[in-house]
Amino acid sequence: MNLTVTPGTDYALVRPEGRLTATSVPRLKQAVDQLVGAGSTRIVVDLSGTEFVDSSGLGALIGGLKSARLAGGDLRIAAATEPVKRVLKLTNLDRVLRDHPTPESAFDGD
């Protein structure tokens, strides 16, 4: 999995590419922890390049959401691919991690 982290003024963008599974989850967790630790608590995870997510990946997203919210921010997902959307829906996590059409729209209105 490739992981790109782009700090920004309104939000930080994290873009995992490939499969978000147990072998790649530590990199995502570390990236989110570093952002929150540095004070970037508004985080968008762009899932447009994520081919698949397993339970470890879902756990990392929920852990990142919790970490960001405890720090006074939020973690949102954007542009999820169909396979990722299917897993989110099957696990009912689509109610907690709402998919936004684009990273730019994830914090619209906030």
Short mmCIF file of C-alpha atoms in Angstrom, two decimals, residues 3-97:
data_model
loop_
_atom_site.label_atom_id
_atom_site.label_comp_id
_atom_site.label_asym_id
_atom_site.label_seq_id
_atom_site.Cartn_x
_atom_site.Cartn_y
_atom_site.Cartn_z
CA LEU A 3 0.24 6.21 1.63
CA THR A 4 0.31 9.91 0.95
CA VAL A 5 -0.14 12.46 3.73
CA THR A 6 -0.77 16.07 2.82
CA PRO A 7 -1.10 18.54 5.68
CA GLY A 8 -3.34 21.49 4.93
CA THR A 9 -4.81 24.57 6.52
CA ASP A 10 -8.45 23.38 6.60
CA TYR A 11 -7.78 19.66 6.93
CA ALA A 12 -5.05 17.08 6.48
CA LEU A 13 -5.45 14.62 3.64
CA VAL A 14 -4.45 10.98 3.96
CA ARG A 15 -4.61 8.88 0.82
CA PRO A 16 -4.04 5.13 1.09
CA GLU A 17 -3.65 3.39 -2.25
CA GLY A 18 -4.02 -0.35 -2.72
CA ARG A 19 -5.29 -2.77 -0.10
CA LEU A 20 -5.97 -1.51 3.43
CA THR A 21 -5.33 -4.70 5.37
CA ALA A 22 -3.51 -5.90 8.49
CA THR A 23 -0.12 -5.52 6.83
CA SER A 24 -0.69 -1.89 5.85
CA VAL A 25 -2.77 -0.67 8.77
CA PRO A 26 0.19 0.29 11.01
CA ARG A 27 1.26 2.93 8.47
CA LEU A 28 -2.23 4.46 8.41
CA LYS A 29 -2.45 4.44 12.21
CA GLN A 30 0.98 6.05 12.51
CA ALA A 31 0.08 8.75 9.98
CA VAL A 32 -3.17 9.63 11.76
CA ASP A 33 -1.48 9.57 15.18
CA GLN A 34 1.26 11.90 13.93
CA LEU A 35 -1.28 14.32 12.46
CA VAL A 36 -3.34 14.41 15.65
CA GLY A 37 -0.19 14.74 17.75
CA ALA A 38 0.88 17.70 15.63
CA GLY A 39 -2.50 19.38 16.12
CA SER A 40 -4.09 18.49 12.75
CA THR A 41 -7.34 17.09 14.08
CA ARG A 42 -9.46 17.58 10.95
CA ILE A 43 -8.51 14.66 8.76
CA VAL A 44 -9.91 13.41 5.47
CA VAL A 45 -9.05 9.89 4.33
CA ASP A 46 -9.34 9.82 0.56
CA LEU A 47 -10.28 6.25 -0.35
CA SER A 48 -10.40 6.78 -4.12
CA GLY A 49 -7.31 4.62 -4.55
CA THR A 50 -8.20 1.97 -1.98
CA GLU A 51 -9.07 -1.31 -3.69
CA PHE A 52 -10.10 -3.26 -0.60
CA VAL A 53 -10.46 -2.83 3.14
CA ASP A 54 -10.62 -5.64 5.71
CA SER A 55 -11.57 -5.62 9.39
CA SER A 56 -8.11 -4.33 10.34
CA GLY A 57 -8.51 -1.41 7.96
CA LEU A 58 -11.97 -0.66 9.32
CA GLY A 59 -10.53 -0.79 12.83
CA ALA A 60 -7.83 1.69 11.86
CA LEU A 61 -10.39 4.09 10.40
CA ILE A 62 -12.55 3.87 13.54
CA GLY A 63 -9.48 4.26 15.74
CA GLY A 64 -8.46 7.33 13.78
CA LEU A 65 -11.98 8.73 14.06
CA LYS A 66 -11.90 8.24 17.84
CA SER A 67 -8.44 9.76 18.15
CA ALA A 68 -9.38 12.82 16.09
CA ARG A 69 -12.63 13.35 17.98
CA LEU A 70 -10.94 13.03 21.38
CA ALA A 71 -8.58 15.78 20.23
CA GLY A 72 -11.55 17.99 19.29
CA GLY A 73 -11.55 17.29 15.56
CA ASP A 74 -12.98 14.71 13.21
CA LEU A 75 -11.93 12.11 10.66
CA ARG A 76 -14.01 11.79 7.53
CA ILE A 77 -13.75 9.58 4.50
CA ALA A 78 -14.16 10.59 0.89
CA ALA A 79 -14.43 9.08 -2.57
CA ALA A 80 -14.63 5.48 -1.37
CA THR A 81 -14.46 2.89 -4.13
CA GLU A 82 -17.37 0.47 -4.63
CA PRO A 83 -15.64 -2.46 -2.88
CA VAL A 84 -14.93 -0.25 0.14
CA LYS A 85 -18.49 1.11 0.15
CA ARG A 86 -19.80 -2.47 0.08
CA VAL A 87 -17.75 -3.44 3.16
CA LEU A 88 -18.83 -0.29 5.00
CA LYS A 89 -22.48 -1.03 4.24
CA LEU A 90 -22.24 -4.74 5.18
CA THR A 91 -20.74 -3.80 8.55
CA ASN A 92 -23.11 -0.85 9.07
CA LEU A 93 -20.08 1.38 9.49
CA ASP A 94 -21.44 3.55 6.69
CA ARG A 95 -23.57 5.11 9.44
CA VAL A 96 -20.46 6.19 11.36
CA LEU A 97 -18.06 6.77 8.49
#
